[in-house]
mmCIF file of C-alpha atoms in Angstrom:
data_model
loop_
_atom_site.group_PDB
_atom_site.id
_atom_site.type_symbol
_atom_site.label_atom_id
_atom_site.label_comp_id
_atom_site.label_asym_id
_atom_site.label_seq_id
_atom_site.Cartn_x
_atom_site.Cartn_y
_atom_site.Cartn_z
ATOM 1 C CA MET H 1 -110.783 -23.885 -33.160
ATOM 2 C CA ARG H 2 -111.327 -21.184 -35.772
ATOM 3 C CA LEU H 3 -114.068 -23.216 -37.425
ATOM 4 C CA LEU H 4 -115.723 -23.891 -34.081
ATOM 5 C CA ALA H 5 -115.611 -20.191 -33.178
ATOM 6 C CA ASN H 6 -117.156 -19.227 -36.529
ATOM 7 C CA THR H 7 -119.806 -21.911 -36.172
ATOM 8 C CA LEU H 8 -120.987 -20.901 -32.718
ATOM 9 C CA ALA H 9 -120.970 -17.171 -33.469
ATOM 10 C CA THR H 10 -122.884 -17.590 -36.731
ATOM 11 C CA GLY H 11 -125.504 -19.968 -35.371
ATOM 12 C CA ALA H 12 -126.190 -17.879 -32.277
ATOM 13 C CA MET H 13 -126.370 -14.582 -34.149
ATOM 14 C CA LEU H 14 -128.688 -16.002 -36.807
ATOM 15 C CA VAL H 15 -131.211 -16.937 -34.130
ATOM 16 C CA THR H 16 -130.858 -13.497 -32.553
ATOM 17 C CA LEU H 17 -131.186 -11.556 -35.809
ATOM 18 C CA ILE H 18 -134.180 -13.545 -37.048
ATOM 19 C CA LEU H 19 -135.993 -13.077 -33.741
ATOM 20 C CA THR H 20 -135.158 -9.360 -33.778
ATOM 21 C CA PHE H 21 -136.021 -8.462 -37.354
ATOM 22 C CA GLY H 22 -138.570 -11.145 -38.180
ATOM 23 C CA PRO H 23 -141.673 -9.197 -37.127
ATOM 24 C CA ILE H 24 -140.451 -6.137 -39.047
ATOM 25 C CA SER H 25 -139.265 -7.538 -42.362
ATOM 26 C CA GLY H 26 -139.692 -11.288 -42.147
ATOM 27 C CA ALA H 27 -135.945 -11.496 -41.403
ATOM 28 C CA HIS H 28 -134.985 -11.435 -45.058
ATOM 29 C CA LEU H 29 -131.225 -11.500 -44.553
ATOM 30 C CA ASN H 30 -130.412 -13.647 -47.567
ATOM 31 C CA PRO H 31 -130.902 -12.800 -51.282
ATOM 32 C CA ALA H 32 -131.458 -16.468 -52.120
ATOM 33 C CA VAL H 33 -134.329 -16.628 -49.636
ATOM 34 C CA THR H 34 -135.779 -13.325 -50.830
ATOM 35 C CA LEU H 35 -135.778 -14.401 -54.479
ATOM 36 C CA ALA H 36 -137.275 -17.788 -53.616
ATOM 37 C CA ASP H 37 -140.003 -16.146 -51.543
ATOM 38 C CA ALA H 38 -140.797 -13.615 -54.268
ATOM 39 C CA SER H 39 -141.083 -16.431 -56.808
ATOM 40 C CA GLN H 40 -143.933 -17.867 -54.731
ATOM 41 C CA GLY H 41 -145.698 -14.563 -54.174
ATOM 42 C CA GLY H 42 -144.650 -14.082 -50.569
ATOM 43 C CA LEU H 43 -142.866 -10.840 -51.382
ATOM 44 C CA ALA H 44 -143.792 -8.349 -54.096
ATOM 45 C CA TRP H 45 -141.159 -8.177 -56.836
ATOM 46 C CA ARG H 46 -141.088 -4.390 -56.512
ATOM 47 C CA GLU H 47 -139.718 -4.856 -52.979
ATOM 48 C CA VAL H 48 -136.928 -7.210 -54.051
ATOM 49 C CA PRO H 49 -134.359 -4.609 -55.246
ATOM 50 C CA GLY H 50 -134.593 -2.757 -51.936
ATOM 51 C CA CYS H 51 -134.195 -5.983 -49.984
ATOM 52 C CA LEU H 52 -131.178 -7.081 -52.012
ATOM 53 C CA THR H 53 -129.533 -3.685 -51.622
ATOM 54 C CA ALA H 54 -130.082 -3.712 -47.862
ATOM 55 C CA GLN H 55 -128.786 -7.273 -47.563
ATOM 56 C CA ILE H 56 -125.573 -6.557 -49.449
ATOM 57 C CA ALA H 57 -125.023 -3.246 -47.651
ATOM 58 C CA GLY H 58 -125.590 -4.955 -44.318
ATOM 59 C CA ALA H 59 -123.130 -7.707 -45.165
ATOM 60 C CA PHE H 60 -120.403 -5.203 -46.048
ATOM 61 C CA ALA H 61 -121.199 -3.212 -42.904
ATOM 62 C CA GLY H 62 -120.517 -6.400 -40.988
ATOM 63 C CA VAL H 63 -117.125 -6.682 -42.663
ATOM 64 C CA ALA H 64 -116.395 -3.043 -41.794
ATOM 65 C CA ALA H 65 -117.138 -3.834 -38.151
ATOM 66 C CA HIS H 66 -113.923 -5.877 -38.279
ATOM 67 C CA LEU H 67 -112.263 -2.542 -37.517
ATOM 68 C CA MET H 68 -112.919 -3.249 -33.833
ATOM 69 C CA PHE H 69 -110.136 -5.832 -33.987
ATOM 70 C CA GLY H 70 -107.619 -3.330 -35.315
ATOM 71 C CA GLU H 71 -107.540 -4.882 -38.785
ATOM 72 C CA ALA H 72 -107.979 -3.303 -42.222
ATOM 73 C CA ILE H 73 -111.641 -2.565 -42.894
ATOM 74 C CA PHE H 74 -111.648 -4.186 -46.341
ATOM 75 C CA SER H 75 -109.018 -6.435 -47.908
ATOM 76 C CA ALA H 76 -109.441 -8.775 -50.870
ATOM 77 C CA SER H 77 -109.506 -12.346 -49.658
ATOM 78 C CA ARG H 78 -106.843 -14.792 -50.821
ATOM 79 C CA HIS H 79 -108.697 -17.831 -49.490
ATOM 80 C CA VAL H 80 -109.100 -20.153 -52.497
ATOM 81 C CA ARG H 81 -112.482 -21.882 -52.648
ATOM 82 C CA SER H 82 -112.643 -23.292 -56.172
ATOM 83 C CA GLY H 83 -113.587 -26.601 -57.725
ATOM 84 C CA GLY H 84 -116.654 -28.728 -58.184
ATOM 85 C CA ALA H 85 -116.714 -29.990 -54.595
ATOM 86 C CA GLN H 86 -116.893 -26.449 -53.231
ATOM 87 C CA LEU H 87 -119.639 -25.452 -55.659
ATOM 88 C CA PHE H 88 -121.683 -28.574 -54.966
ATOM 89 C CA SER H 89 -121.272 -27.925 -51.250
ATOM 90 C CA GLU H 90 -122.858 -24.509 -51.684
ATOM 91 C CA PHE H 91 -125.692 -26.004 -53.712
ATOM 92 C CA VAL H 92 -126.331 -28.544 -50.943
ATOM 93 C CA ALA H 93 -125.987 -25.970 -48.154
ATOM 94 C CA THR H 94 -128.468 -23.551 -49.700
ATOM 95 C CA PHE H 95 -130.824 -26.329 -50.794
ATOM 96 C CA GLY H 96 -130.939 -27.563 -47.209
ATOM 97 C CA LEU H 97 -131.420 -24.079 -45.798
ATOM 98 C CA LEU H 98 -134.427 -23.397 -48.029
ATOM 99 C CA CYS H 99 -135.878 -26.807 -47.210
ATOM 100 C CA VAL H 100 -135.660 -25.969 -43.505
ATOM 101 C CA ILE H 101 -137.293 -22.580 -44.041
ATOM 102 C CA TRP H 102 -140.073 -23.810 -46.337
ATOM 103 C CA GLY H 103 -140.707 -26.815 -44.123
ATOM 104 C CA CYS H 104 -140.881 -24.949 -40.817
ATOM 105 C CA ALA H 105 -142.460 -21.669 -41.909
ATOM 106 C CA ARG H 106 -145.757 -23.285 -42.932
ATOM 107 C CA LEU H 107 -146.918 -24.572 -39.554
ATOM 108 C CA ARG H 108 -144.155 -23.790 -37.045
ATOM 109 C CA SER H 109 -143.058 -20.266 -37.823
ATOM 110 C CA SER H 110 -141.896 -19.705 -34.251
ATOM 111 C CA ALA H 111 -139.370 -22.520 -34.667
ATOM 112 C CA VAL H 112 -137.738 -21.052 -37.781
ATOM 113 C CA PRO H 113 -135.105 -18.901 -36.001
ATOM 114 C CA PHE H 114 -133.865 -21.882 -34.014
ATOM 115 C CA ALA H 115 -134.114 -24.325 -36.921
ATOM 116 C CA VAL H 116 -132.138 -22.007 -39.212
ATOM 117 C CA GLY H 117 -129.493 -21.350 -36.562
ATOM 118 C CA ALA H 118 -129.153 -25.065 -35.846
ATOM 119 C CA TYR H 119 -129.022 -25.956 -39.544
ATOM 120 C CA ILE H 120 -126.262 -23.467 -40.354
ATOM 121 C CA THR H 121 -124.334 -24.557 -37.259
ATOM 122 C CA GLY H 122 -124.432 -28.129 -38.516
ATOM 123 C CA ALA H 123 -123.848 -27.213 -42.159
ATOM 124 C CA TYR H 124 -120.541 -25.581 -41.248
ATOM 125 C CA TRP H 125 -119.319 -29.079 -40.472
ATOM 126 C CA PHE H 126 -121.006 -31.275 -43.077
ATOM 127 C CA THR H 127 -120.149 -29.152 -46.138
ATOM 128 C CA ALA H 128 -116.709 -28.757 -47.680
ATOM 129 C CA SER H 129 -117.297 -25.030 -48.184
ATOM 130 C CA THR H 130 -118.347 -24.363 -44.549
ATOM 131 C CA SER H 131 -121.800 -23.352 -45.772
ATOM 132 C CA PHE H 132 -121.882 -19.747 -46.932
ATOM 133 C CA ALA H 133 -125.431 -20.332 -48.290
ATOM 134 C CA ASN H 134 -125.978 -16.584 -48.805
ATOM 135 C CA PRO H 135 -124.977 -14.492 -51.854
ATOM 136 C CA ALA H 136 -124.696 -11.266 -49.825
ATOM 137 C CA VAL H 137 -122.414 -12.929 -47.300
ATOM 138 C CA THR H 138 -120.373 -14.418 -50.137
ATOM 139 C CA LEU H 139 -119.757 -10.988 -51.665
ATOM 140 C CA ALA H 140 -118.857 -9.464 -48.313
ATOM 141 C CA ARG H 141 -116.523 -12.282 -47.333
ATOM 142 C CA SER H 142 -114.599 -11.758 -50.562
ATOM 143 C CA ALA H 143 -113.566 -8.428 -48.999
ATOM 144 C CA SER H 144 -112.237 -10.095 -45.856
ATOM 145 C CA ASP H 145 -108.790 -11.700 -46.048
ATOM 146 C CA THR H 146 -109.475 -14.014 -43.130
ATOM 147 C CA PHE H 147 -110.115 -17.684 -42.442
ATOM 148 C CA ALA H 148 -113.774 -17.064 -43.308
ATOM 149 C CA GLY H 149 -113.059 -15.260 -46.583
ATOM 150 C CA ILE H 150 -113.378 -16.291 -50.207
ATOM 151 C CA ARG H 151 -111.223 -15.219 -53.121
ATOM 152 C CA PRO H 152 -113.198 -12.695 -55.251
ATOM 153 C CA ALA H 153 -112.672 -14.835 -58.362
ATOM 154 C CA ASP H 154 -114.451 -17.740 -56.653
ATOM 155 C CA ALA H 155 -117.463 -15.748 -55.433
ATOM 156 C CA PRO H 156 -119.533 -15.809 -58.676
ATOM 157 C CA GLY H 157 -119.500 -19.606 -58.796
ATOM 158 C CA PHE H 158 -120.634 -19.791 -55.183
ATOM 159 C CA ILE H 159 -123.491 -17.390 -55.853
ATOM 160 C CA VAL H 160 -124.707 -19.339 -58.890
ATOM 161 C CA ALA H 161 -124.605 -22.577 -56.876
ATOM 162 C CA GLN H 162 -126.494 -20.950 -54.007
ATOM 163 C CA LEU H 163 -129.240 -19.615 -56.246
ATOM 164 C CA ALA H 164 -129.527 -22.994 -57.956
ATOM 165 C CA GLY H 165 -129.844 -24.719 -54.584
ATOM 166 C CA ALA H 166 -132.543 -22.290 -53.476
ATOM 167 C CA ALA H 167 -134.458 -22.790 -56.729
ATOM 168 C CA ALA H 168 -134.242 -26.580 -56.438
ATOM 169 C CA ALA H 169 -135.519 -26.566 -52.851
ATOM 170 C CA THR H 170 -138.378 -24.249 -53.785
ATOM 171 C CA ALA H 171 -139.332 -26.466 -56.722
ATOM 172 C CA LEU H 172 -139.263 -29.530 -54.465
ATOM 173 C CA PHE H 173 -141.522 -27.946 -51.858
ATOM 174 C CA ARG H 174 -143.853 -26.582 -54.514
ATOM 175 C CA TRP H 175 -144.282 -30.198 -55.627
ATOM 176 C CA LEU H 176 -144.591 -31.584 -52.098
ATOM 177 C CA VAL H 177 -146.900 -28.783 -50.933
ATOM 178 C CA PRO H 178 -149.009 -27.435 -53.826
ATOM 179 C CA SER H 179 -150.427 -24.741 -51.528
ATOM 180 C CA LEU H 180 -146.937 -23.343 -50.882
ATOM 181 C CA PRO H 181 -147.659 -19.863 -52.331
ATOM 182 C CA LYS H 182 -150.353 -19.377 -49.666
ATOM 183 C CA ASP H 183 -147.713 -19.822 -46.972
ATOM 184 C CA ALA H 184 -145.004 -17.742 -48.635
ATOM 185 C CA GLU H 185 -145.759 -14.606 -46.618
ATOM 186 C CA ALA H 186 -144.547 -16.438 -43.510
ATOM 187 C CA VAL H 187 -140.985 -16.669 -44.907
ATOM 188 C CA VAL H 188 -138.587 -16.387 -43.158
ATOM 189 C CA VAL H 189 -141.011 -15.700 -40.313
ATOM 190 C CA SER H 190 -144.470 -14.169 -40.393
ATOM 191 C CA HIS H 191 -144.393 -10.396 -40.858
ATOM 192 C CA SER H 192 -148.014 -9.352 -41.194
ATOM 193 C CA SER H 193 -149.150 -5.745 -41.280
ATOM 194 C CA GLU H 194 -150.558 -6.167 -37.773
ATOM 195 C CA GLN H 195 -147.137 -7.148 -36.417
ATOM 196 C CA LYS H 196 -145.476 -4.227 -38.170
ATOM 197 C CA ALA H 197 -148.009 -1.863 -36.633
ATOM 198 C CA VAL H 198 -147.001 -3.006 -33.159
ATOM 199 C CA TYR H 199 -143.374 -2.093 -33.890
ATOM 200 C CA GLU H 200 -144.342 1.291 -35.288
ATOM 201 C CA ARG H 201 -146.114 2.387 -32.101
#
């Protein structure tokens, strides 16, 4: 039941957050996605440090929100997630996530929020690691001694596997779609200057 509860909450909130913040920032909630997008010219490298900082800060703010349940705000996780199977799971989870994003963002940007939410919902169940697929989330969950947590010592391996998965998916789509850099600005969803202007009114 705990896994099911985590799955439904994560999938639903991903759709909601991407729809909410997509027109403002492209819904860059994941460092692996941000770095992959920047590598293809969709995001200026000068903007990357700010994005990464915001992503990590946001992830830890989410952990702090655990206070609403009367628990300690931060506590080092004791949930062991080590071994090759766990690391490969994170490679696969993040590889799949980037494939979904690169594949949908090109021609069906409006479908990305739902595709990402559905993918992560499914990936919870088909990966041994329950699909963290996000370095910021991995760091934050190391500060949460819960079912969803990860032991701090295991977090670096997860992050390396996630970044490798994102790089592999990006390389694959660069090969499949040589024009990929032209579509990179639409990742995660399109966030043109015209759309931003609407939100600033």
